[in-house]
């Protein structure tokens, strides 16, 4: 039987991005891991909530998206009868104020709701139960067990057209209005039709009449009509704040071309101006193995707040080819931008106007993580035109920026003693550590800050490293060196780790980053641990 291109497209299943379990682990930052999950068109812009007398909130809708995402991560065929997720992860996703009764109320409401799905491909389902759920306890750990109706599973199983939702933009109370949630999903599908392109404007506009917008967000008419004042108050006025955590696109709202509704005049159209951003750096394939195997340095260590995985620098020229830089120049340009921000000394007039320069850049680092902020910096240079990259002042500033990086590291290391390279019985291979990479190492050494107390060491650092479930197959000896609190005695923890790549290692170490000094040290050893 021949398989046509259309049938291959209809069977396509996009991969999830990031991992919800990692993002919601104790001490993790969901904005740094930034998991994304694909949804078919019918579940983005074709969904209707038949909730009767049930008042669903944005929290309920966000939780539902988390459960769908976890199921799809676990089983992309969506053929497993039921799924589980730890209750603690659900509560972390819902936000710091969430309690068990909050979760229980949300689940109880979803059990009473039915959904309808329609789409351009003709797939239509009505009266679909939103969720079936229960609690399950094993060895004192309580999980939420859940099932989805077959129509929802069928939609997730086959996605002829789809878009990615950002769970960090929905969870932890980031999106407070249920209307914003429904509008967001509708716009996700529209954005998917306008992929970001280097050097292009990457803007488009989508227009609604008040009645059309009300239908999209399931805002109920009053006496058969949609009062614009209520629509503005309860829906439109909340959108900008609720979309603050969305990374894939920005938006601005106008009314018949004006920045605000004109008093005494009926609003005919509401325009949403969309500016699309590039996909996350995690979606760009790159590998440092070849360069490191021949002695090339990719990137350089920095203090934890500004630490960037070496593979990141290979992804920049692949994604932003119009910048005309390689990995070495990408790293150098970033150090210049970072030094400019920290010193608050503008190098170009765009310093005060661009989103990823100066204090705005530092804020983005603290909110989204350094790699997301650095990616935004290069995207902005690619889209709006080279400004800092290639400028004479920036070129002249490379040496001072490199010195600033070294100074940050030296300050971090001050008053600490480096861990011994190996035990007395270990035979060190005759290979300079300068040329040892993640791909070739047998051992990875970590140095724990002396500020870590017994609770930090035992309950956080040891517990995390002991319980990591690695996704690779190559076993590497992982050693974490520390001083026993209150003494001058050196000790270390030993684990067997199997990270699939340097990205996975970096992602797990970020969860204990506040206690780590410098970057991991890769070694080749024979004998010993």
PDB file of C-alpha atoms in Angstrom, residues 115-356:
ATOM      1  CA  UNK A 115     -16.166  19.804  26.088  1.00  0.00           C
ATOM      2  CA  UNK A 116     -16.856  20.138  22.376  1.00  0.00           C
ATOM      3  CA  UNK A 117     -14.181  20.159  19.681  1.00  0.00           C
ATOM      4  CA  UNK A 118     -14.496  21.262  16.066  1.00  0.00           C
ATOM      5  CA  UNK A 119     -11.867  21.741  13.399  1.00  0.00           C
ATOM      6  CA  UNK A 120     -11.167  22.495   9.767  1.00  0.00           C
ATOM      7  CA  UNK A 121     -10.343  18.856   9.064  1.00  0.00           C
ATOM      8  CA  UNK A 122     -13.880  17.797   9.893  1.00  0.00           C
ATOM      9  CA  UNK A 123     -13.121  16.157  13.233  1.00  0.00           C
ATOM     10  CA  UNK A 124     -15.983  17.135  15.530  1.00  0.00           C
ATOM     11  CA  UNK A 125     -16.869  15.795  18.966  1.00  0.00           C
ATOM     12  CA  UNK A 126     -19.500  17.036  21.414  1.00  0.00           C
ATOM     13  CA  UNK A 127     -20.341  16.065  24.973  1.00  0.00           C
ATOM     14  CA  UNK A 128     -16.780  14.920  25.737  1.00  0.00           C
ATOM     15  CA  UNK A 129     -16.117  14.486  29.494  1.00  0.00           C
ATOM     16  CA  UNK A 130     -13.333  16.823  30.544  1.00  0.00           C
ATOM     17  CA  UNK A 131     -11.656  14.494  33.050  1.00  0.00           C
ATOM     18  CA  UNK A 132     -11.950  11.348  35.116  1.00  0.00           C
ATOM     19  CA  UNK A 133      -9.655  11.410  38.167  1.00  0.00           C
ATOM     20  CA  UNK A 134      -8.906   9.799  41.529  1.00  0.00           C
ATOM     21  CA  UNK A 135      -6.190   9.700  44.200  1.00  0.00           C
ATOM     22  CA  UNK A 136      -3.724   6.824  44.574  1.00  0.00           C
ATOM     23  CA  UNK A 137      -1.272   6.342  47.467  1.00  0.00           C
ATOM     24  CA  UNK A 138       1.805   4.115  47.398  1.00  0.00           C
ATOM     25  CA  UNK A 139       4.483   4.121  50.112  1.00  0.00           C
ATOM     26  CA  UNK A 140       3.190   7.389  51.578  1.00  0.00           C
ATOM     27  CA  UNK A 141       3.363   9.217  48.205  1.00  0.00           C
ATOM     28  CA  UNK A 142       0.003  10.368  46.905  1.00  0.00           C
ATOM     29  CA  UNK A 143      -0.575  10.780  43.190  1.00  0.00           C
ATOM     30  CA  UNK A 144      -3.436  11.965  41.059  1.00  0.00           C
ATOM     31  CA  UNK A 145      -4.641   9.226  38.734  1.00  0.00           C
ATOM     32  CA  UNK A 146      -6.528  10.417  35.662  1.00  0.00           C
ATOM     33  CA  UNK A 147      -8.069   9.360  32.363  1.00  0.00           C
ATOM     34  CA  UNK A 148      -9.228  11.163  29.246  1.00  0.00           C
ATOM     35  CA  UNK A 149     -12.156  10.280  27.022  1.00  0.00           C
ATOM     36  CA  UNK A 150     -11.359   8.625  23.697  1.00  0.00           C
ATOM     37  CA  UNK A 151     -12.196  11.683  21.514  1.00  0.00           C
ATOM     38  CA  UNK A 152      -9.559  13.780  23.298  1.00  0.00           C
ATOM     39  CA  UNK A 153      -7.028  10.960  22.959  1.00  0.00           C
ATOM     40  CA  UNK A 154      -7.776  10.670  19.236  1.00  0.00           C
ATOM     41  CA  UNK A 155      -7.193  14.384  18.755  1.00  0.00           C
ATOM     42  CA  UNK A 156      -3.839  14.230  20.556  1.00  0.00           C
ATOM     43  CA  UNK A 157      -2.864  11.095  18.642  1.00  0.00           C
ATOM     44  CA  UNK A 158      -3.055  12.744  15.213  1.00  0.00           C
ATOM     45  CA  UNK A 159      -2.262  16.435  14.624  1.00  0.00           C
ATOM     46  CA  UNK A 160      -2.529  17.586  10.992  1.00  0.00           C
ATOM     47  CA  UNK A 161      -2.105  21.147  12.269  1.00  0.00           C
ATOM     48  CA  UNK A 162      -0.961  22.151  15.733  1.00  0.00           C
ATOM     49  CA  UNK A 163       0.674  24.737  17.964  1.00  0.00           C
ATOM     50  CA  UNK A 164       2.722  24.598  21.167  1.00  0.00           C
ATOM     51  CA  UNK A 165       1.369  25.876  24.477  1.00  0.00           C
ATOM     52  CA  UNK A 166       3.838  27.211  27.063  1.00  0.00           C
ATOM     53  CA  UNK A 167       3.010  25.727  30.446  1.00  0.00           C
ATOM     54  CA  UNK A 168       5.066  28.340  32.289  1.00  0.00           C
ATOM     55  CA  UNK A 169       2.755  31.007  30.836  1.00  0.00           C
ATOM     56  CA  UNK A 170      -0.311  29.224  32.243  1.00  0.00           C
ATOM     57  CA  UNK A 171       0.803  27.818  35.601  1.00  0.00           C
ATOM     58  CA  UNK A 172       1.593  29.305  38.997  1.00  0.00           C
ATOM     59  CA  UNK A 173      -1.134  31.877  38.629  1.00  0.00           C
ATOM     60  CA  UNK A 174       0.596  33.533  35.669  1.00  0.00           C
ATOM     61  CA  UNK A 175      -2.633  33.740  33.648  1.00  0.00           C
ATOM     62  CA  UNK A 176      -5.445  34.733  35.985  1.00  0.00           C
ATOM     63  CA  UNK A 177      -8.412  35.036  33.646  1.00  0.00           C
ATOM     64  CA  UNK A 178     -10.084  32.026  32.038  1.00  0.00           C
ATOM     65  CA  UNK A 179     -10.893  34.260  29.076  1.00  0.00           C
ATOM     66  CA  UNK A 180      -7.194  35.057  28.626  1.00  0.00           C
ATOM     67  CA  UNK A 181      -6.467  31.324  28.700  1.00  0.00           C
ATOM     68  CA  UNK A 182      -8.925  30.588  25.888  1.00  0.00           C
ATOM     69  CA  UNK A 183      -7.757  33.569  23.830  1.00  0.00           C
ATOM     70  CA  UNK A 184      -4.143  32.498  24.314  1.00  0.00           C
ATOM     71  CA  UNK A 185      -4.800  29.047  22.879  1.00  0.00           C
ATOM     72  CA  UNK A 186      -6.606  30.553  19.889  1.00  0.00           C
ATOM     73  CA  UNK A 187      -3.648  32.864  19.207  1.00  0.00           C
ATOM     74  CA  UNK A 188      -1.173  29.974  19.601  1.00  0.00           C
ATOM     75  CA  UNK A 189      -2.689  28.352  16.519  1.00  0.00           C
ATOM     76  CA  UNK A 190      -2.525  31.612  14.560  1.00  0.00           C
ATOM     77  CA  UNK A 191       1.113  32.129  15.564  1.00  0.00           C
ATOM     78  CA  UNK A 192       1.933  28.592  14.395  1.00  0.00           C
ATOM     79  CA  UNK A 193       0.882  29.680  10.891  1.00  0.00           C
ATOM     80  CA  UNK A 194       3.459  32.502  10.950  1.00  0.00           C
ATOM     81  CA  UNK A 195       6.846  30.921  11.792  1.00  0.00           C
ATOM     82  CA  UNK A 196       9.633  33.280  12.782  1.00  0.00           C
ATOM     83  CA  UNK A 197      12.157  34.074  10.047  1.00  0.00           C
ATOM     84  CA  UNK A 198      15.546  35.714  10.561  1.00  0.00           C
ATOM     85  CA  UNK A 199      15.715  39.257   9.215  1.00  0.00           C
ATOM     86  CA  UNK A 200      11.948  39.567   8.715  1.00  0.00           C
ATOM     87  CA  UNK A 201       9.508  41.795  10.575  1.00  0.00           C
ATOM     88  CA  UNK A 202       7.688  38.755  12.028  1.00  0.00           C
ATOM     89  CA  UNK A 203       4.518  40.695  12.744  1.00  0.00           C
ATOM     90  CA  UNK A 204       0.924  40.078  11.756  1.00  0.00           C
ATOM     91  CA  UNK A 205      -2.509  41.190  12.875  1.00  0.00           C
ATOM     92  CA  UNK A 206      -5.658  39.299  13.729  1.00  0.00           C
ATOM     93  CA  UNK A 207      -8.959  41.147  13.980  1.00  0.00           C
ATOM     94  CA  UNK A 208     -12.188  40.308  15.834  1.00  0.00           C
ATOM     95  CA  UNK A 209     -15.564  41.970  16.085  1.00  0.00           C
ATOM     96  CA  UNK A 210     -16.791  42.077  19.690  1.00  0.00           C
ATOM     97  CA  UNK A 211     -19.158  39.164  18.945  1.00  0.00           C
ATOM     98  CA  UNK A 212     -16.353  37.094  17.399  1.00  0.00           C
ATOM     99  CA  UNK A 213     -14.028  37.686  20.339  1.00  0.00           C
ATOM    100  CA  UNK A 214     -16.791  36.774  22.777  1.00  0.00           C
ATOM    101  CA  UNK A 215     -17.353  33.481  20.914  1.00  0.00           C
ATOM    102  CA  UNK A 216     -13.614  32.635  20.970  1.00  0.00           C
ATOM    103  CA  UNK A 217     -13.325  33.059  24.750  1.00  0.00           C
ATOM    104  CA  UNK A 218     -16.775  31.609  25.582  1.00  0.00           C
ATOM    105  CA  UNK A 219     -17.990  34.953  26.987  1.00  0.00           C
ATOM    106  CA  UNK A 220     -21.733  34.615  27.331  1.00  0.00           C
ATOM    107  CA  UNK A 221     -23.978  37.259  25.752  1.00  0.00           C
ATOM    108  CA  UNK A 222     -26.371  39.115  28.034  1.00  0.00           C
ATOM    109  CA  UNK A 223     -29.947  39.075  26.719  1.00  0.00           C
ATOM    110  CA  UNK A 224     -28.659  37.941  23.341  1.00  0.00           C
ATOM    111  CA  UNK A 225     -26.061  40.701  22.902  1.00  0.00           C
ATOM    112  CA  UNK A 226     -22.435  41.229  23.875  1.00  0.00           C
ATOM    113  CA  UNK A 227     -22.111  44.481  25.860  1.00  0.00           C
ATOM    114  CA  UNK A 228     -18.753  45.935  24.865  1.00  0.00           C
ATOM    115  CA  UNK A 229     -18.193  47.561  28.261  1.00  0.00           C
ATOM    116  CA  UNK A 230     -18.380  44.186  30.009  1.00  0.00           C
ATOM    117  CA  UNK A 231     -16.228  42.535  27.324  1.00  0.00           C
ATOM    118  CA  UNK A 232     -13.618  45.242  27.787  1.00  0.00           C
ATOM    119  CA  UNK A 233     -13.678  45.016  31.574  1.00  0.00           C
ATOM    120  CA  UNK A 234     -13.719  41.239  31.989  1.00  0.00           C
ATOM    121  CA  UNK A 235     -11.756  40.080  28.942  1.00  0.00           C
ATOM    122  CA  UNK A 236      -9.704  42.604  26.966  1.00  0.00           C
ATOM    123  CA  UNK A 237      -8.397  44.688  29.889  1.00  0.00           C
ATOM    124  CA  UNK A 238      -6.759  41.620  31.467  1.00  0.00           C
ATOM    125  CA  UNK A 239      -5.008  40.279  28.370  1.00  0.00           C
ATOM    126  CA  UNK A 240      -1.738  42.247  28.392  1.00  0.00           C
ATOM    127  CA  UNK A 241      -0.940  41.451  32.038  1.00  0.00           C
ATOM    128  CA  UNK A 242      -2.013  37.826  31.675  1.00  0.00           C
ATOM    129  CA  UNK A 243       0.198  37.350  28.621  1.00  0.00           C
ATOM    130  CA  UNK A 244       3.315  38.690  30.366  1.00  0.00           C
ATOM    131  CA  UNK A 245       4.752  35.165  30.729  1.00  0.00           C
ATOM    132  CA  UNK A 246       4.300  34.224  27.068  1.00  0.00           C
ATOM    133  CA  UNK A 247       7.650  33.983  25.285  1.00  0.00           C
ATOM    134  CA  UNK A 248       6.672  32.916  21.793  1.00  0.00           C
ATOM    135  CA  UNK A 249       4.942  36.192  20.950  1.00  0.00           C
ATOM    136  CA  UNK A 250       4.095  39.698  22.153  1.00  0.00           C
ATOM    137  CA  UNK A 251       0.890  41.523  21.405  1.00  0.00           C
ATOM    138  CA  UNK A 252      -0.609  44.987  21.374  1.00  0.00           C
ATOM    139  CA  UNK A 253      -4.313  45.775  21.259  1.00  0.00           C
ATOM    140  CA  UNK A 254      -6.047  48.531  19.303  1.00  0.00           C
ATOM    141  CA  UNK A 255      -9.699  49.442  18.798  1.00  0.00           C
ATOM    142  CA  UNK A 256     -10.644  50.447  15.260  1.00  0.00           C
ATOM    143  CA  UNK A 257      -6.988  51.420  14.864  1.00  0.00           C
ATOM    144  CA  UNK A 258      -6.891  53.510  18.054  1.00  0.00           C
ATOM    145  CA  UNK A 259      -4.944  52.663  21.247  1.00  0.00           C
ATOM    146  CA  UNK A 260      -8.117  52.906  23.352  1.00  0.00           C
ATOM    147  CA  UNK A 261     -11.891  52.745  22.711  1.00  0.00           C
ATOM    148  CA  UNK A 262     -13.294  56.134  21.699  1.00  0.00           C
ATOM    149  CA  UNK A 263     -15.927  57.407  24.125  1.00  0.00           C
ATOM    150  CA  UNK A 264     -19.432  57.468  22.771  1.00  0.00           C
ATOM    151  CA  UNK A 265     -18.482  55.496  19.657  1.00  0.00           C
ATOM    152  CA  UNK A 266     -19.295  51.847  18.982  1.00  0.00           C
ATOM    153  CA  UNK A 267     -16.208  49.686  18.602  1.00  0.00           C
ATOM    154  CA  UNK A 268     -16.455  47.675  15.407  1.00  0.00           C
ATOM    155  CA  UNK A 269     -13.166  45.814  15.495  1.00  0.00           C
ATOM    156  CA  UNK A 270     -10.544  44.828  18.071  1.00  0.00           C
ATOM    157  CA  UNK A 271      -7.103  44.324  16.526  1.00  0.00           C
ATOM    158  CA  UNK A 272      -4.415  42.136  18.078  1.00  0.00           C
ATOM    159  CA  UNK A 273      -0.991  43.012  16.678  1.00  0.00           C
ATOM    160  CA  UNK A 274       1.252  39.960  17.106  1.00  0.00           C
ATOM    161  CA  UNK A 275       5.043  39.940  17.066  1.00  0.00           C
ATOM    162  CA  UNK A 276       6.447  36.406  16.786  1.00  0.00           C
ATOM    163  CA  UNK A 277       9.694  35.336  18.467  1.00  0.00           C
ATOM    164  CA  UNK A 278      11.940  32.393  17.507  1.00  0.00           C
ATOM    165  CA  UNK A 279      11.492  28.983  19.078  1.00  0.00           C
ATOM    166  CA  UNK A 280      13.514  28.122  22.167  1.00  0.00           C
ATOM    167  CA  UNK A 281      17.216  27.343  21.762  1.00  0.00           C
ATOM    168  CA  UNK A 282      16.446  23.784  22.869  1.00  0.00           C
ATOM    169  CA  UNK A 283      14.842  23.140  19.472  1.00  0.00           C
ATOM    170  CA  UNK A 284      18.128  23.719  17.582  1.00  0.00           C
ATOM    171  CA  UNK A 285      20.287  20.620  17.174  1.00  0.00           C
ATOM    172  CA  UNK A 286      24.002  21.021  17.919  1.00  0.00           C
ATOM    173  CA  UNK A 287      26.836  19.006  19.452  1.00  0.00           C
ATOM    174  CA  UNK A 288      30.147  20.190  20.909  1.00  0.00           C
ATOM    175  CA  UNK A 289      31.859  16.792  20.702  1.00  0.00           C
ATOM    176  CA  UNK A 290      33.820  17.340  17.489  1.00  0.00           C
ATOM    177  CA  UNK A 291      35.155  20.780  18.398  1.00  0.00           C
ATOM    178  CA  UNK A 292      36.108  19.755  21.919  1.00  0.00           C
ATOM    179  CA  UNK A 293      37.770  16.555  20.692  1.00  0.00           C
ATOM    180  CA  UNK A 294      40.246  18.619  18.653  1.00  0.00           C
ATOM    181  CA  UNK A 295      40.966  21.016  21.502  1.00  0.00           C
ATOM    182  CA  UNK A 296      38.602  23.908  20.752  1.00  0.00           C
ATOM    183  CA  UNK A 297      36.995  25.671  23.682  1.00  0.00           C
ATOM    184  CA  UNK A 298      33.275  26.332  23.238  1.00  0.00           C
ATOM    185  CA  UNK A 299      32.138  29.127  25.540  1.00  0.00           C
ATOM    186  CA  UNK A 300      33.674  29.544  29.002  1.00  0.00           C
ATOM    187  CA  UNK A 301      32.602  29.150  32.644  1.00  0.00           C
ATOM    188  CA  UNK A 302      30.942  31.998  34.497  1.00  0.00           C
ATOM    189  CA  UNK A 303      29.338  32.523  37.868  1.00  0.00           C
ATOM    190  CA  UNK A 304      26.092  30.520  38.333  1.00  0.00           C
ATOM    191  CA  UNK A 305      23.744  33.407  37.556  1.00  0.00           C
ATOM    192  CA  UNK A 306      25.344  33.808  34.110  1.00  0.00           C
ATOM    193  CA  UNK A 307      26.381  30.220  33.411  1.00  0.00           C
ATOM    194  CA  UNK A 308      25.522  29.059  29.870  1.00  0.00           C
ATOM    195  CA  UNK A 309      25.801  25.519  28.519  1.00  0.00           C
ATOM    196  CA  UNK A 310      28.588  25.270  25.938  1.00  0.00           C
ATOM    197  CA  UNK A 311      26.306  23.762  23.282  1.00  0.00           C
ATOM    198  CA  UNK A 312      24.260  26.986  23.341  1.00  0.00           C
ATOM    199  CA  UNK A 313      27.007  28.848  21.471  1.00  0.00           C
ATOM    200  CA  UNK A 314      26.828  26.414  18.551  1.00  0.00           C
ATOM    201  CA  UNK A 315      23.072  26.917  18.304  1.00  0.00           C
ATOM    202  CA  UNK A 316      23.305  30.691  17.885  1.00  0.00           C
ATOM    203  CA  UNK A 317      24.950  30.739  14.415  1.00  0.00           C
ATOM    204  CA  UNK A 318      22.716  27.881  13.264  1.00  0.00           C
ATOM    205  CA  UNK A 319      19.537  29.777  14.110  1.00  0.00           C
ATOM    206  CA  UNK A 320      20.643  33.346  13.421  1.00  0.00           C
ATOM    207  CA  UNK A 321      22.747  32.876  10.305  1.00  0.00           C
ATOM    208  CA  UNK A 322      22.067  36.444   9.148  1.00  0.00           C
ATOM    209  CA  UNK A 323      24.212  37.754  12.020  1.00  0.00           C
ATOM    210  CA  UNK A 324      27.288  36.340  10.291  1.00  0.00           C
ATOM    211  CA  UNK A 325      29.003  35.115  13.471  1.00  0.00           C
ATOM    212  CA  UNK A 326      30.436  31.798  14.650  1.00  0.00           C
ATOM    213  CA  UNK A 327      30.262  30.283  18.128  1.00  0.00           C
ATOM    214  CA  UNK A 328      33.380  32.139  19.278  1.00  0.00           C
ATOM    215  CA  UNK A 329      32.033  35.556  18.244  1.00  0.00           C
ATOM    216  CA  UNK A 330      28.591  34.708  19.672  1.00  0.00           C
ATOM    217  CA  UNK A 331      30.112  34.102  23.100  1.00  0.00           C
ATOM    218  CA  UNK A 332      32.263  37.221  22.842  1.00  0.00           C
ATOM    219  CA  UNK A 333      29.251  39.368  21.863  1.00  0.00           C
ATOM    220  CA  UNK A 334      27.253  38.005  24.775  1.00  0.00           C
ATOM    221  CA  UNK A 335      29.987  38.872  27.265  1.00  0.00           C
ATOM    222  CA  UNK A 336      30.052  42.415  25.897  1.00  0.00           C
ATOM    223  CA  UNK A 337      26.256  42.733  26.248  1.00  0.00           C
ATOM    224  CA  UNK A 338      26.409  41.339  29.775  1.00  0.00           C
ATOM    225  CA  UNK A 339      29.234  43.648  30.829  1.00  0.00           C
ATOM    226  CA  UNK A 340      27.406  46.611  29.306  1.00  0.00           C
ATOM    227  CA  UNK A 341      24.323  45.748  31.378  1.00  0.00           C
ATOM    228  CA  UNK A 342      26.227  45.162  34.628  1.00  0.00           C
ATOM    229  CA  UNK A 343      28.312  48.319  34.276  1.00  0.00           C
ATOM    230  CA  UNK A 344      25.320  50.372  33.075  1.00  0.00           C
ATOM    231  CA  UNK A 345      27.528  52.002  30.457  1.00  0.00           C
ATOM    232  CA  UNK A 346      25.706  52.089  27.081  1.00  0.00           C
ATOM    233  CA  UNK A 347      27.800  51.203  24.049  1.00  0.00           C
ATOM    234  CA  UNK A 348      25.168  52.173  21.442  1.00  0.00           C
ATOM    235  CA  UNK A 349      22.020  54.376  21.403  1.00  0.00           C
ATOM    236  CA  UNK A 350      19.838  51.234  21.214  1.00  0.00           C
ATOM    237  CA  UNK A 351      20.814  50.382  24.804  1.00  0.00           C
ATOM    238  CA  UNK A 352      17.734  52.132  26.183  1.00  0.00           C
ATOM    239  CA  UNK A 353      15.325  51.001  23.461  1.00  0.00           C
ATOM    240  CA  UNK A 354      15.875  47.290  23.065  1.00  0.00           C
ATOM    241  CA  UNK A 355      14.258  44.622  25.167  1.00  0.00           C
ATOM    242  CA  UNK A 356      17.425  42.605  25.823  1.00  0.00           C
TER     243      UNK A 356
END
